[in-house]
Structures are given as C-alpha cells and as structure tokens.
Coordinates of N, CA, C and O in Angstrom, one line a residue:
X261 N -9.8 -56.0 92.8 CA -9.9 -56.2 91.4 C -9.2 -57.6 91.1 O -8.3 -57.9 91.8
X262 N -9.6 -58.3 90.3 CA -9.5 -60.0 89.8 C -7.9 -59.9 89.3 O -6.9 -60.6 89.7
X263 N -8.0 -58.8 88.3 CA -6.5 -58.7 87.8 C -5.4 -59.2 88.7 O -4.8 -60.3 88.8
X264 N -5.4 -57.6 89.4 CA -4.6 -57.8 90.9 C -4.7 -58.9 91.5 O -3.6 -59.1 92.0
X265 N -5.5 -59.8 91.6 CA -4.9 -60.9 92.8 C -4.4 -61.8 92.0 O -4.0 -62.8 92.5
X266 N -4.3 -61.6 90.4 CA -3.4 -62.5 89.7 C -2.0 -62.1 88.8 O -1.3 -62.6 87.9
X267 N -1.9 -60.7 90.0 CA -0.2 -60.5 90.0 C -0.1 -59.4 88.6 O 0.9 -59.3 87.9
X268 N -1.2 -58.8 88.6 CA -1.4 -57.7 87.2 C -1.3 -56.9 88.4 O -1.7 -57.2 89.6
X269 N -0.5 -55.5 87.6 CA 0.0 -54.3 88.4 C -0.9 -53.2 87.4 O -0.7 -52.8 86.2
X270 N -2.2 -52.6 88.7 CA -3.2 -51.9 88.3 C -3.0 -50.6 88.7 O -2.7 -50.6 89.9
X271 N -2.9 -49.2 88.0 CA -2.8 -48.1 89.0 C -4.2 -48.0 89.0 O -5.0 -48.8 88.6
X272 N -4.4 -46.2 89.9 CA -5.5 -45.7 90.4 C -6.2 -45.4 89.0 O -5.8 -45.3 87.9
X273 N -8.2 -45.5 89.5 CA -8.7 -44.8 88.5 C -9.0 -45.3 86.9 O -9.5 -44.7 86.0
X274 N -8.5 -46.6 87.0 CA -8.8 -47.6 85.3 C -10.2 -48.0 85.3 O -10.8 -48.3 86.3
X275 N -10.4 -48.0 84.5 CA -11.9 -48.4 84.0 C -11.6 -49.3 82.6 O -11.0 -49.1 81.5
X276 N -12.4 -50.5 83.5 CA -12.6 -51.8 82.5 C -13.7 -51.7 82.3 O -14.5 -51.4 83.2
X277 N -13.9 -52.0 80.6 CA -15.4 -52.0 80.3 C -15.2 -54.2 80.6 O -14.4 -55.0 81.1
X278 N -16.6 -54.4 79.7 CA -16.5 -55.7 80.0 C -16.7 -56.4 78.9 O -17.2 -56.0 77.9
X279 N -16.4 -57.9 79.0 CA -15.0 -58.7 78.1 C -13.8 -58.6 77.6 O -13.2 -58.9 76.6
X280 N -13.4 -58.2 78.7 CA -11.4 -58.0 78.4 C -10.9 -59.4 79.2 O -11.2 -59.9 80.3
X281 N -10.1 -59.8 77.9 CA -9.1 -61.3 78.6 C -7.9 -60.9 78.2 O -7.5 -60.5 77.1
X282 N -7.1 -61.1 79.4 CA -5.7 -61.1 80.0 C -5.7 -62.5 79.8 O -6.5 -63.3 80.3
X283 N -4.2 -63.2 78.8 CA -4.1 -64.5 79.2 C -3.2 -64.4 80.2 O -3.8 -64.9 81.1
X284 N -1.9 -64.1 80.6 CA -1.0 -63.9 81.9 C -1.0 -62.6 82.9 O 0.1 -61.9 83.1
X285 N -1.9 -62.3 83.4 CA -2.0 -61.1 84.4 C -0.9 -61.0 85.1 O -1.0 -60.0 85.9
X286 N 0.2 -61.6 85.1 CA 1.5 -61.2 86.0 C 2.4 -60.8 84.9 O 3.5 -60.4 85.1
X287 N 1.9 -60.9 83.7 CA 2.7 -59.8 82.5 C 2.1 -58.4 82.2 O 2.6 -57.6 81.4
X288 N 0.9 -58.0 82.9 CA 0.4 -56.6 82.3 C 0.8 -56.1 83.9 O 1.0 -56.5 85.0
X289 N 0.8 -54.4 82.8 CA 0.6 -53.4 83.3 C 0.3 -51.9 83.1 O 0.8 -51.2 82.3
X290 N -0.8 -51.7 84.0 CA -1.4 -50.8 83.4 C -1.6 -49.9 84.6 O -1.9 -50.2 85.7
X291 N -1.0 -48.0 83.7 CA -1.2 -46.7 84.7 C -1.9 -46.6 84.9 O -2.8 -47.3 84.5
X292 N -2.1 -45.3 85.9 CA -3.3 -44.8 86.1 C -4.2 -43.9 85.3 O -3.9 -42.8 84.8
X293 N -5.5 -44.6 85.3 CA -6.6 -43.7 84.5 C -6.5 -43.7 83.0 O -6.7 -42.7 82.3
X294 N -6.1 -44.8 82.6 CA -6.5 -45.6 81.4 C -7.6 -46.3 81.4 O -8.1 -46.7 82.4
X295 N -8.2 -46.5 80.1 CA -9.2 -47.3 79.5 C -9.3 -48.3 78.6 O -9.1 -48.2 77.3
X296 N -9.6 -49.1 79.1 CA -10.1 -50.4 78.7 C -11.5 -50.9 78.2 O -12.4 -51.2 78.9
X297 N -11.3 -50.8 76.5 CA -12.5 -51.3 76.2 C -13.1 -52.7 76.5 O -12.5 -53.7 77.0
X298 N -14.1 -52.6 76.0 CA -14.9 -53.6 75.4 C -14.3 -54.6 74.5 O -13.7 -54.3 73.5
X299 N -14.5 -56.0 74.9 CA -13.5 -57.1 74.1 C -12.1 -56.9 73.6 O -11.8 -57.3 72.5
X300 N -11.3 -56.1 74.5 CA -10.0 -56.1 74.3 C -9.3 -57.3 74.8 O -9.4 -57.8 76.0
X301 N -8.7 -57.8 74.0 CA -8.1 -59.5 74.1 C -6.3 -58.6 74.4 O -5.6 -58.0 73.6
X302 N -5.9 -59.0 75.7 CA -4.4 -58.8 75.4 C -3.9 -60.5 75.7 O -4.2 -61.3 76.6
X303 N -3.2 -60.7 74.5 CA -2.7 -62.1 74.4 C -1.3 -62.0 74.8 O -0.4 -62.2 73.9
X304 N -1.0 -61.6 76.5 CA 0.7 -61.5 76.4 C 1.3 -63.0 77.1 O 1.4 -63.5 78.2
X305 N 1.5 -63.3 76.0 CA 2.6 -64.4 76.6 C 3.9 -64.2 77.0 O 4.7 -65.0 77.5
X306 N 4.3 -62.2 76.7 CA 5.3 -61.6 77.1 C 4.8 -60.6 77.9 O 3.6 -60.6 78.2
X307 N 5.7 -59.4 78.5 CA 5.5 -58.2 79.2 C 4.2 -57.3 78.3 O 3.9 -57.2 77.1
X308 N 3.7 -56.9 79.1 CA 2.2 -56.0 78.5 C 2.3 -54.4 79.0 O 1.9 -54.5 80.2
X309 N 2.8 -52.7 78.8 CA 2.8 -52.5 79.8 C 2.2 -51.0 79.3 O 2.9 -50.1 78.8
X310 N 0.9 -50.9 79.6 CA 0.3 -49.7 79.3 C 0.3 -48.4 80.1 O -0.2 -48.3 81.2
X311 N 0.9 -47.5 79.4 CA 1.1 -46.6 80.5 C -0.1 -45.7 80.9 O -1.3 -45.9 80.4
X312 N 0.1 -44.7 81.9 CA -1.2 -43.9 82.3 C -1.9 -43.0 81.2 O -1.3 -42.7 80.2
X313 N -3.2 -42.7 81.4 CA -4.0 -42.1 80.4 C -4.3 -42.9 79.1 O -5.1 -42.6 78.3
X314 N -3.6 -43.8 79.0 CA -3.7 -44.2 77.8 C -5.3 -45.1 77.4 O -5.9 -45.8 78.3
X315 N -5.9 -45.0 76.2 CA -7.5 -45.8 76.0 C -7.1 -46.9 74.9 O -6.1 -46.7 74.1
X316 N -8.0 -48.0 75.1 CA -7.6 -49.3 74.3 C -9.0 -49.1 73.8 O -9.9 -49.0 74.6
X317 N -9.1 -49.1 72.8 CA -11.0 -49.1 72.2 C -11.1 -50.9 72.0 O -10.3 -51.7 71.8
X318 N -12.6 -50.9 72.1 CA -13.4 -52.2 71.7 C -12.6 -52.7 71.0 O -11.7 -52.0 70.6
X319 N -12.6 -54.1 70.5 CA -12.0 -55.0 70.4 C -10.9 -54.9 69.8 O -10.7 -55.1 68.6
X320 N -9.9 -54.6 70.8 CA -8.9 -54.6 70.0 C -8.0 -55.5 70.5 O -8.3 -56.0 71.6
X321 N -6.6 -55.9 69.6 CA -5.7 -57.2 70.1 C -4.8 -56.6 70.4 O -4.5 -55.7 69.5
X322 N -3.9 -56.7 71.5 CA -2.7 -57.0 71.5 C -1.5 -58.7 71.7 O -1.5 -59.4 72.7
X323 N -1.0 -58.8 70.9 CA -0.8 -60.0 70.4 C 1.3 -59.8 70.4 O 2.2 -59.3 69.7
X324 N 1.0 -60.8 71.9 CA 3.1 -61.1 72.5 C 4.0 -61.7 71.4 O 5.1 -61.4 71.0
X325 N 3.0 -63.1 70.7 CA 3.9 -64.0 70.3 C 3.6 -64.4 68.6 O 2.6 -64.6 67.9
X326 N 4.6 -64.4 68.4 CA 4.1 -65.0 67.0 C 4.5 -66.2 66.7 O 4.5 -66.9 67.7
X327 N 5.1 -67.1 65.3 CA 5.8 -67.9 65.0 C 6.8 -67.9 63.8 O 6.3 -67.9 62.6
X328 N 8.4 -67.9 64.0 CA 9.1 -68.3 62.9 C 8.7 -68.9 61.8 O 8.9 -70.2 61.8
X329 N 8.2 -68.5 60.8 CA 7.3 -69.6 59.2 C 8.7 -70.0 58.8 O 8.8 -71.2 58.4
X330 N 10.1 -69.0 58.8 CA 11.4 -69.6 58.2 C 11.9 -70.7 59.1 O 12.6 -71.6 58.7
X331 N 11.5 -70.8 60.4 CA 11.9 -72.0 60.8 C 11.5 -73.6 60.5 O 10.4 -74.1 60.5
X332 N 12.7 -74.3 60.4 CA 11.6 -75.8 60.3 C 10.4 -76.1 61.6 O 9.2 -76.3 61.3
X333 N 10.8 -76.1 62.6 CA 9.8 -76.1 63.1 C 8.6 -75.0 64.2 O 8.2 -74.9 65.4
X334 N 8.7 -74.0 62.7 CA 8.2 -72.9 63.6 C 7.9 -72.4 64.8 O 6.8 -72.1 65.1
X335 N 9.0 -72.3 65.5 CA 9.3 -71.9 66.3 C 8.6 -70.7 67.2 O 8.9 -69.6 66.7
X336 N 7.7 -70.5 68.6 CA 7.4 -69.5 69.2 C 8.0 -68.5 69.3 O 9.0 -68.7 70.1
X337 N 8.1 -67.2 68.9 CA 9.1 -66.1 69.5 C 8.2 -65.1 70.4 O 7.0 -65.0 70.1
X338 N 8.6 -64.4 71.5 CA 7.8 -63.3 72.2 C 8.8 -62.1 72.6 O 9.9 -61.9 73.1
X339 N 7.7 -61.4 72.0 CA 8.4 -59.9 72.0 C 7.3 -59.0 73.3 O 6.3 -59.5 73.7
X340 N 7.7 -57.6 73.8 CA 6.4 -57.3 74.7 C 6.2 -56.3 73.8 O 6.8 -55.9 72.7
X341 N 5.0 -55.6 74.6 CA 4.1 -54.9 73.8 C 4.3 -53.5 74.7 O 4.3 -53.7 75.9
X342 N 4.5 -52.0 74.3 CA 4.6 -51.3 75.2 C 3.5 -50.0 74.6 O 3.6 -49.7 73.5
X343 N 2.5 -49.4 75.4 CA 1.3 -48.7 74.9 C 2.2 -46.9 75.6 O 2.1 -46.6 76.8
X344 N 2.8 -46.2 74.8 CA 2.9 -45.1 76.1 C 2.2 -44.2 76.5 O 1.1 -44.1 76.0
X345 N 2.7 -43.3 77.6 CA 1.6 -42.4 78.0 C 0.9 -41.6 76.9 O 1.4 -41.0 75.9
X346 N -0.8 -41.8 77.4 CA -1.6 -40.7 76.4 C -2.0 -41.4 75.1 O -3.0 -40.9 74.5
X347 N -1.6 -42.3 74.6 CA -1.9 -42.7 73.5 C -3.2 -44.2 73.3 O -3.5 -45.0 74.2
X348 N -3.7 -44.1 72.2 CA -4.8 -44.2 71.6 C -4.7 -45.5 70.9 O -3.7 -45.7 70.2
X349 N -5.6 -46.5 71.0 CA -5.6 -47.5 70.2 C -7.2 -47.9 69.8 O -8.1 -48.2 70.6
X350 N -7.3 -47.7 68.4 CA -8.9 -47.3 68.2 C -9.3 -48.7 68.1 O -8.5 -49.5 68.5
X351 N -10.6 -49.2 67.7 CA -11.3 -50.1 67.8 C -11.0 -50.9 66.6 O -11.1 -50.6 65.4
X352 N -10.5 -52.1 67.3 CA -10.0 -53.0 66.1 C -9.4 -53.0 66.0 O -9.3 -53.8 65.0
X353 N -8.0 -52.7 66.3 CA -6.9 -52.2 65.9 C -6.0 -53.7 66.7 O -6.3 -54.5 67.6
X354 N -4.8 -53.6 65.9 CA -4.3 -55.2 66.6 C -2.6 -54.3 66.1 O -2.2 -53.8 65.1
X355 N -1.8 -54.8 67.8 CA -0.8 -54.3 67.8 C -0.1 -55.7 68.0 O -0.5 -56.7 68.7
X356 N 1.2 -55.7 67.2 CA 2.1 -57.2 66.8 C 3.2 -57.2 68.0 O 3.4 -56.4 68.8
X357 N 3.7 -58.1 67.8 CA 4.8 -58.6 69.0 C 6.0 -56.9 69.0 O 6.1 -56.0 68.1
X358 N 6.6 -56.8 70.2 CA 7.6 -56.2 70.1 C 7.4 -54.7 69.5 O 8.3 -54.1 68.8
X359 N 6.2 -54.1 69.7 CA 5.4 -53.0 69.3 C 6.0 -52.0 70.2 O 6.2 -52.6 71.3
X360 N 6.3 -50.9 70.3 CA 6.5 -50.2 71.4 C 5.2 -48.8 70.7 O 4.9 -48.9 69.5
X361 N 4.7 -47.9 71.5 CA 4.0 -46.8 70.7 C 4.6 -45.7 71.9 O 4.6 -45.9 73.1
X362 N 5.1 -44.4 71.2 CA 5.5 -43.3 72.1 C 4.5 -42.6 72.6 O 3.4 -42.5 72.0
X363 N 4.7 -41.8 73.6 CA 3.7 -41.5 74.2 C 2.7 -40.4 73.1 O 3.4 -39.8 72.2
X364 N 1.7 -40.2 73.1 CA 0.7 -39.7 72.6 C 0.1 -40.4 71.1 O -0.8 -40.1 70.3
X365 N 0.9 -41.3 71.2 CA 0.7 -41.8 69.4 C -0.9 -42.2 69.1 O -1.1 -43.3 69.5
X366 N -1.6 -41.9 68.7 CA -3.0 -42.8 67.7 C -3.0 -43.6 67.4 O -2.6 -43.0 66.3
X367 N -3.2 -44.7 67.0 CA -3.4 -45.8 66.4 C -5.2 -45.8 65.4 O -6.2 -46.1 66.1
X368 N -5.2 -45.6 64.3 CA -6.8 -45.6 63.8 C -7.1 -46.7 64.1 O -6.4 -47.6 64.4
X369 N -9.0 -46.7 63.8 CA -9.8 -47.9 64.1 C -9.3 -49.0 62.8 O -9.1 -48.6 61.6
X370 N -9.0 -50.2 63.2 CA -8.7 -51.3 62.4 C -7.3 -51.9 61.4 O -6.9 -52.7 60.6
X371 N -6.5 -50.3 62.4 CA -4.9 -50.7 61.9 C -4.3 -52.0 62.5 O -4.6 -52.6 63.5
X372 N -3.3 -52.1 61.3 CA -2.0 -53.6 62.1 C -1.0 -53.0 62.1 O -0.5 -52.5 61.1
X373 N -0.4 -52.9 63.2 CA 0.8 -51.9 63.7 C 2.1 -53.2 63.9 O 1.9 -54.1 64.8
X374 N 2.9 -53.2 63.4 CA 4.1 -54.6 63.5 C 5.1 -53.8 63.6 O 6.1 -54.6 63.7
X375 N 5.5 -52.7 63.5 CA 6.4 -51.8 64.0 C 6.5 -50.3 65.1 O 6.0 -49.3 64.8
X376 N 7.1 -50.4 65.9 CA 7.2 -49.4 66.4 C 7.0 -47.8 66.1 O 7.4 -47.6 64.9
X377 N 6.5 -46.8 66.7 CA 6.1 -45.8 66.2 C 5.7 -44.7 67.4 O 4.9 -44.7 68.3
X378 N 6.7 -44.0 66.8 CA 7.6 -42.5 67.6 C 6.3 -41.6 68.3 O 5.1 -41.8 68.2
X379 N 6.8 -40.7 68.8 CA 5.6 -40.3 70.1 C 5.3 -39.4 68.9 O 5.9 -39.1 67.9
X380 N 3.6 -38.8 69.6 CA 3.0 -38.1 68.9 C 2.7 -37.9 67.5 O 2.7 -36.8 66.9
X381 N 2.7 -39.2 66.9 CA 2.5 -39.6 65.4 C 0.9 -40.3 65.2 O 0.4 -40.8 66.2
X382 N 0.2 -40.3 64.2 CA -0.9 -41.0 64.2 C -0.3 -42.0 62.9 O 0.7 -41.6 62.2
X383 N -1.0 -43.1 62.7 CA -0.5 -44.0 62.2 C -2.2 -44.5 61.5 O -3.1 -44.4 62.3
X384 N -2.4 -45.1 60.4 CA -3.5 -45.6 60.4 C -3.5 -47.0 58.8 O -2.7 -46.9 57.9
X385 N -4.2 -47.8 58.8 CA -4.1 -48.9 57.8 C -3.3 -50.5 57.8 O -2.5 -50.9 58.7
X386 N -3.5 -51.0 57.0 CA -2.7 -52.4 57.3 C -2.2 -52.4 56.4 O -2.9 -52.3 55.4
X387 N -0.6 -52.6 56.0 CA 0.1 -52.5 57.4 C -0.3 -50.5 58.0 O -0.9 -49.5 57.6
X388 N 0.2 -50.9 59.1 CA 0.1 -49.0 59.6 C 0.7 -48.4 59.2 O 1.9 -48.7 59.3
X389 N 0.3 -47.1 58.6 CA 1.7 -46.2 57.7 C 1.0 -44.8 58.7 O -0.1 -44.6 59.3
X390 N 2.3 -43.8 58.5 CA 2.2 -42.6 59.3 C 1.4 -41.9 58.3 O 1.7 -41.9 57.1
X391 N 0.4 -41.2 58.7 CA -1.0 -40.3 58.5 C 0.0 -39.0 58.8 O 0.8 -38.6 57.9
X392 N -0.1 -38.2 60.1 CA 0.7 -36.8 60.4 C 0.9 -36.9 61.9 O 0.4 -37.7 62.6
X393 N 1.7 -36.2 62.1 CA 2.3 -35.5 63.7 C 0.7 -35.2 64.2 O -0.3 -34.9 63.6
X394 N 1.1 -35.4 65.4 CA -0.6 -35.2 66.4 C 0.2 -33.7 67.2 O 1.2 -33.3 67.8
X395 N -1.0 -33.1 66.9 CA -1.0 -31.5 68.0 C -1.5 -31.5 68.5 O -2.5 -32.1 68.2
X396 N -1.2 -30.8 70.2 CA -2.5 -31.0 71.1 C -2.3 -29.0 71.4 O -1.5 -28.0 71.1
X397 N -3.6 -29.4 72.0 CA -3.7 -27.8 71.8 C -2.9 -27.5 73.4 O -3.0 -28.4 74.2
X398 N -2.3 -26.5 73.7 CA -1.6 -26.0 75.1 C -2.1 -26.4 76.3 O -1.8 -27.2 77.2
X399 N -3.4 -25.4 75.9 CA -4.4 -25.6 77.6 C -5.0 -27.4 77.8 O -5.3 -27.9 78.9
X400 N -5.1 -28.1 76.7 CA -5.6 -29.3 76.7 C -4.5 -30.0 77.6 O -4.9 -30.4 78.7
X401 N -3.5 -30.2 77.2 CA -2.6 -30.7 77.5 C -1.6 -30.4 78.8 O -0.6 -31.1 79.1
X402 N -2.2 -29.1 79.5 CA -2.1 -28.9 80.9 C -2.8 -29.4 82.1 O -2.4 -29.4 83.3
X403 N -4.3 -30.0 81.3 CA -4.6 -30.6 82.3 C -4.5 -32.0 82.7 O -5.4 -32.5 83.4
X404 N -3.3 -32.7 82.3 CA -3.2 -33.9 82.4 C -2.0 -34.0 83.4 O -0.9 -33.7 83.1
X405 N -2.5 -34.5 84.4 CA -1.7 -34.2 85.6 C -0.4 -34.7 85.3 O -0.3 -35.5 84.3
X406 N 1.0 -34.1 86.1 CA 2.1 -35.0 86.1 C 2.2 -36.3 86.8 O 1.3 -36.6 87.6
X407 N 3.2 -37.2 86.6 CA 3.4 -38.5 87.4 C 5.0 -38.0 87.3 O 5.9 -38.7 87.8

C-alpha cells in the first residue's frame, strides 16, 4: 500500500475507497478495519490517528492547522486530530484542529466539530451540538473483536 511506504502506519483489513489525500502520511494513523471514504481530504500538518473500526464517510475533512486572526501576523497553529475506536464521521462532516472523538461517538452528515466530544455521544450541526448518548444493542457490540 502507497500510504505505507510513505511512513503512514496501516493496520489489517482498511478499505480505501478512492480519492483520499493524505498531505503527510508519516502523521496518520489508522486501525484495523476502518473505512475510508470517498474524497476524504485528511489535511494533517499535525498527528492524524484513527483508531480501529472506525468509518470516515465521503468527503469529509479533517483539518490539523488553522491560523491565529488575533495575531498580527497570523500565525500557523497545529493541533492533531484523534478519531476513537468505533466511531463515525458522516459525509461532509469536517473535524477542526485538536478534535479528539471518544470511542463510539457519531458525527452527522455535514457537521463542524471544533471541540472535543466524549465517547458514545452523537453530535450533529455547525457548530456540532450534542443530539443524545448512542446505545448499542448487547449482542451487536459483542461482535467486535477485542484488540
């Protein structure tokens, strides 16, 4: 895989659909048996680090760096981006510098997420505001192997 020989750490089992651009492949990482849509743009000019099971739907952003506007001369800042296990980033959806998502969290199609947001929460709108706690049903959630 192209990733890998540019120092991106791939587990087993990912499936890239196609048009995904990585601008620093030695800042991602991504578990095993996640998904990667269709025109997903990860713009990490910082750490990227997606954990297992987790799906990135069609085009969505993730975005390292922003710029200081209070600075005189607006200054680059980079924060990383952390996706955790199990969770969901719907289509369109653009997660901001220094994002962390706990494991199982949702993201709806076409939210802007600029703050962090606790496991098993769905989040949806711009800015992203919390919708409700996510349930999974017992037996579902057994079959997801341990790591």
């Amino acid at each position: 895989m192209l990733l890998r020989r540019f120092g991106a750490r791939v587990g087993q089992g990912v499936y890239i659909k196609p048009g995904l651009r990585v601008k620093f492949p030695w800042y991602l990482e991504i578990g095993d048996h996640s998904w990667l849509g269709e025109d997903l743009w990860i713009d990490n000019l910082a750490r990227v680090r997606i954990e297992a099971h987790c799906c990135l739907s069609q085009g969505a952003y993730l975005c390292t760096g922003n710029h200081d506007w209070a600075a005189p001369n607006m200054r680059l800042f980079l924060r990383p981006i952390t996706c955790g296990r199990g969770s969901w980033i719907g289509a369109k959806a653009i997660l901001g510098p220094g994002v962390e998502l706990g494991p199982g969290v949702i993201v709806t199609m076409g939210s802007v997420v600029t703050k962090s947001i606790p496991a098993m929460e769905i989040h949806a709108g711009n800015p992203a505001q919390f919708v409700k706690c996510r349930q999974v049903r017992a037996r579902q959630l057994a079959r997801l192997p341990n790591e």
